[in-house]
mmCIF file with all atom_site columns, C-alpha atoms in Angstrom:
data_model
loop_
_atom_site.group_PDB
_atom_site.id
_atom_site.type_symbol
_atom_site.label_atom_id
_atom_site.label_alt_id
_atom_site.label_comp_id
_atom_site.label_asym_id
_atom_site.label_entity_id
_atom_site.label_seq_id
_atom_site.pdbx_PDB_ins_code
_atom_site.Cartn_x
_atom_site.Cartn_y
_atom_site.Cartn_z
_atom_site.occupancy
_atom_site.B_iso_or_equiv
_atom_site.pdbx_formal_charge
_atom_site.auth_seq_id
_atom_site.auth_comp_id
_atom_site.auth_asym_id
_atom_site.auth_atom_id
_atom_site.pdbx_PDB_model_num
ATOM 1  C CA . UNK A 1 1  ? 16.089  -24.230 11.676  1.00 0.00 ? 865 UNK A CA 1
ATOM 2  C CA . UNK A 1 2  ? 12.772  -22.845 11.293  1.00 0.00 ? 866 UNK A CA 1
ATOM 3  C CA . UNK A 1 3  ? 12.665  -19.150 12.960  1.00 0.00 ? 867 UNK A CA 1
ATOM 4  C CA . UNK A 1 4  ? 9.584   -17.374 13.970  1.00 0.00 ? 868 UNK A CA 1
ATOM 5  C CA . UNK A 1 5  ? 8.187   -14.418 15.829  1.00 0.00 ? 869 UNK A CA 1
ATOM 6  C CA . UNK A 1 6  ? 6.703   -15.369 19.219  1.00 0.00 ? 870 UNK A CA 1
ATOM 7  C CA . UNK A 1 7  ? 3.643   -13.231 18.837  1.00 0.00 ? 871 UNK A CA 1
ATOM 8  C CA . UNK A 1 8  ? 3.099   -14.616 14.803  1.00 0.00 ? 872 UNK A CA 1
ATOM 9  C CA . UNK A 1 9  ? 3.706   -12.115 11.911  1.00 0.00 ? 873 UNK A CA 1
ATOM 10 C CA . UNK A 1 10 ? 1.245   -9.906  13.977  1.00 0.00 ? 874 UNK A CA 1
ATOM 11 C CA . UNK A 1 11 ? 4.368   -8.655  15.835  1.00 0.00 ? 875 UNK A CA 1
ATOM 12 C CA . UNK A 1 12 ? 6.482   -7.514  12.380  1.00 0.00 ? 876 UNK A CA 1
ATOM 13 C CA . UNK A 1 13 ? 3.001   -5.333  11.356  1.00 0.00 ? 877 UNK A CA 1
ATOM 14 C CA . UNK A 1 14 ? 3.179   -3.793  14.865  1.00 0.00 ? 878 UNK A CA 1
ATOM 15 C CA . UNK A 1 15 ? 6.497   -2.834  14.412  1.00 0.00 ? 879 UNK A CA 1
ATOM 16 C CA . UNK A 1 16 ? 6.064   -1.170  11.085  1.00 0.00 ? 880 UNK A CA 1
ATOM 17 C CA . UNK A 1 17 ? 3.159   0.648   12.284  1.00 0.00 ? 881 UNK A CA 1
ATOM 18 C CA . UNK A 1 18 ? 4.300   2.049   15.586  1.00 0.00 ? 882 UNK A CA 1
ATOM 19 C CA . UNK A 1 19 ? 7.814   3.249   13.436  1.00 0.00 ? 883 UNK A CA 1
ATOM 20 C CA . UNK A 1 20 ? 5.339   5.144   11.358  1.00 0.00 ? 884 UNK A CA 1
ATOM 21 C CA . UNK A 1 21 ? 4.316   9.009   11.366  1.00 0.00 ? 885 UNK A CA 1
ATOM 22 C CA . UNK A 1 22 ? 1.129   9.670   12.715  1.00 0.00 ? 886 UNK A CA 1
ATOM 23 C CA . UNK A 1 23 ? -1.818  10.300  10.494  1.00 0.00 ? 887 UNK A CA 1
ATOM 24 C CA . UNK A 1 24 ? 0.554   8.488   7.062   1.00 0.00 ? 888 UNK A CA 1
ATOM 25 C CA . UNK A 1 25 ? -1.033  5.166   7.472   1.00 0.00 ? 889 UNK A CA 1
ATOM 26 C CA . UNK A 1 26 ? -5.002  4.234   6.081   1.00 0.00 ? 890 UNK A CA 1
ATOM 27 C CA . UNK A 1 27 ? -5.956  1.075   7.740   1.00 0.00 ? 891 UNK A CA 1
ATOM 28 C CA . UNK A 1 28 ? -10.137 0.014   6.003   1.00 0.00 ? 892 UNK A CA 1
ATOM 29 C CA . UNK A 1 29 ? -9.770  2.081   2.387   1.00 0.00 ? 893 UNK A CA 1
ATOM 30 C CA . UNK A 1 30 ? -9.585  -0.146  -0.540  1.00 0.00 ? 894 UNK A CA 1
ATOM 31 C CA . UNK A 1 31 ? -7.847  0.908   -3.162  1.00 0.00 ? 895 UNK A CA 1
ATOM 32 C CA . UNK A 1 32 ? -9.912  1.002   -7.032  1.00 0.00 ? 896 UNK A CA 1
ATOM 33 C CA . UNK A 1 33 ? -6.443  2.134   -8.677  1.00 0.00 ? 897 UNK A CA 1
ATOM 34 C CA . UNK A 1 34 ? -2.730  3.013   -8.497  1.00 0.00 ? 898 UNK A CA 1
ATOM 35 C CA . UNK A 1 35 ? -0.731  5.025   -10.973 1.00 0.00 ? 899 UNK A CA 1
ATOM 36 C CA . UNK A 1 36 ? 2.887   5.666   -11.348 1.00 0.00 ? 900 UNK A CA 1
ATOM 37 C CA . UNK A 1 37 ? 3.147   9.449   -10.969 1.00 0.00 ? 901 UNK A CA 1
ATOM 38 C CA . UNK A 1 38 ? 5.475   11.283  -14.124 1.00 0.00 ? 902 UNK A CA 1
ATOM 39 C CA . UNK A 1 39 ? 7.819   13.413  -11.917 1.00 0.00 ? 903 UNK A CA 1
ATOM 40 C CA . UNK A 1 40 ? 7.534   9.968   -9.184  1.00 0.00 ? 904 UNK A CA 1
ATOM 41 C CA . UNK A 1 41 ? 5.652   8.811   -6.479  1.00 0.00 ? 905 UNK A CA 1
ATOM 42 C CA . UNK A 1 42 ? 2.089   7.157   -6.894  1.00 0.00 ? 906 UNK A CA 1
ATOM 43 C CA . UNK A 1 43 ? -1.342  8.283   -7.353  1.00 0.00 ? 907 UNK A CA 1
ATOM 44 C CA . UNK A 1 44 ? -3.834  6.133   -5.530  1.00 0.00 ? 908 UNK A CA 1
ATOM 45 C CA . UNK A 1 45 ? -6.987  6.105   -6.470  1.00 0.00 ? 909 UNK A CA 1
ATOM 46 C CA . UNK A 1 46 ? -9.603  5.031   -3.283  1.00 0.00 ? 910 UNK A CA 1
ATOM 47 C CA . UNK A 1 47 ? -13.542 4.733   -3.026  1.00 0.00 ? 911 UNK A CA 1
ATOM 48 C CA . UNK A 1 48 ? -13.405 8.137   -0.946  1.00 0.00 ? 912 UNK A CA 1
ATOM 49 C CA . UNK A 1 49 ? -10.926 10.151  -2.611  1.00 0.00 ? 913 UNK A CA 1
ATOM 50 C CA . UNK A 1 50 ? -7.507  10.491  -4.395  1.00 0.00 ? 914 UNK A CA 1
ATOM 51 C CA . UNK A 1 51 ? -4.145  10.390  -2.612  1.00 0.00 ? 915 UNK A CA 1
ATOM 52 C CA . UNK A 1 52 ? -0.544  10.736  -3.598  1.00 0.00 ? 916 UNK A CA 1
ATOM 53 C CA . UNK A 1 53 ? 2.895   9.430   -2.316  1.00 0.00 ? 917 UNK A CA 1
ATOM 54 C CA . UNK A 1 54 ? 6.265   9.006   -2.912  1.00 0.00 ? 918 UNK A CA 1
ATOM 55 C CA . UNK A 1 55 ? 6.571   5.676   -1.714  1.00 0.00 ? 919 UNK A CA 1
ATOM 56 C CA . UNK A 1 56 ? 4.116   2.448   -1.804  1.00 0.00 ? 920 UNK A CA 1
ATOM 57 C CA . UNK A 1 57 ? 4.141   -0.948  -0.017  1.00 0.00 ? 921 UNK A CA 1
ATOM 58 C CA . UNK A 1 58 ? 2.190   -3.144  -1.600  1.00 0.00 ? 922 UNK A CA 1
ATOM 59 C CA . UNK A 1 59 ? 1.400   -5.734  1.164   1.00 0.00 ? 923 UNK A CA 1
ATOM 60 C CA . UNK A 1 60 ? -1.953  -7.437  -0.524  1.00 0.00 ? 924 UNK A CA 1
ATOM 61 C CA . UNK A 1 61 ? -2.513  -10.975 -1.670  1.00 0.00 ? 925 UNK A CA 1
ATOM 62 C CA . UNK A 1 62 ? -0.470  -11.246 -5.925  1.00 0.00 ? 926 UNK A CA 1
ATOM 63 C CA . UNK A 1 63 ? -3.896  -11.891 -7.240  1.00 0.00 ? 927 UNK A CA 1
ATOM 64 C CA . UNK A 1 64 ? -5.139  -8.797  -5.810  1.00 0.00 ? 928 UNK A CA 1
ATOM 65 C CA . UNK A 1 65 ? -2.220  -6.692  -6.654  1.00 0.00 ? 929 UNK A CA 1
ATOM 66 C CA . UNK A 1 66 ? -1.903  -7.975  -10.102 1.00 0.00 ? 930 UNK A CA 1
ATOM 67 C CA . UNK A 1 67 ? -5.269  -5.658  -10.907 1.00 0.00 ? 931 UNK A CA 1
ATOM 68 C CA . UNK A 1 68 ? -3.292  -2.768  -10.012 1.00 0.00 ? 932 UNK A CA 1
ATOM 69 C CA . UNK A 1 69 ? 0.058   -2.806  -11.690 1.00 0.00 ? 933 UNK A CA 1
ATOM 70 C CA . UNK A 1 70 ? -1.035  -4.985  -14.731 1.00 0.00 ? 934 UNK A CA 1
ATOM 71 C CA . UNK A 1 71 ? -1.302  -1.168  -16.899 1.00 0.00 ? 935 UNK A CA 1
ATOM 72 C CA . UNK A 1 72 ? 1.867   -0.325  -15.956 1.00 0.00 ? 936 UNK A CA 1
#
């Protein structure tokens, strides 16, 4: 059986964003690096500025990914 979301994989992002904190989630920043923090969390690294986090979905394309955690 093939199972499926009536609304496409559209409806799963909704989901995940309305479940979210306000203000927590950056929607248009691209990322130039991520680094694993020493006492944890993450360090991201975007074209406007430099933010840190305890946790990190990475929900990008391998290829573009692979830039990212490839020093680590």
């Amino acid at each position: 059986a093939i199972l499926g979301f009536a609304g496409g994989m559209q409806t799963v992002v909704d989901a995940l964003v309305a479940a979210l904190p306000p203000g927590v989630l950056r929607l248009n920043t691209p990322v130039q690096a991520i680094e694993p923090l020493r006492d944890a969390g993450w360090q991201l690294q975007t074209v406007n500025d430099t933010l840190t986090c305890q946790h990190l979905i990475l929900a990008t394309p391998a290829h573009q990914s692979h830039g990212w955690v490839r020093p680590w």
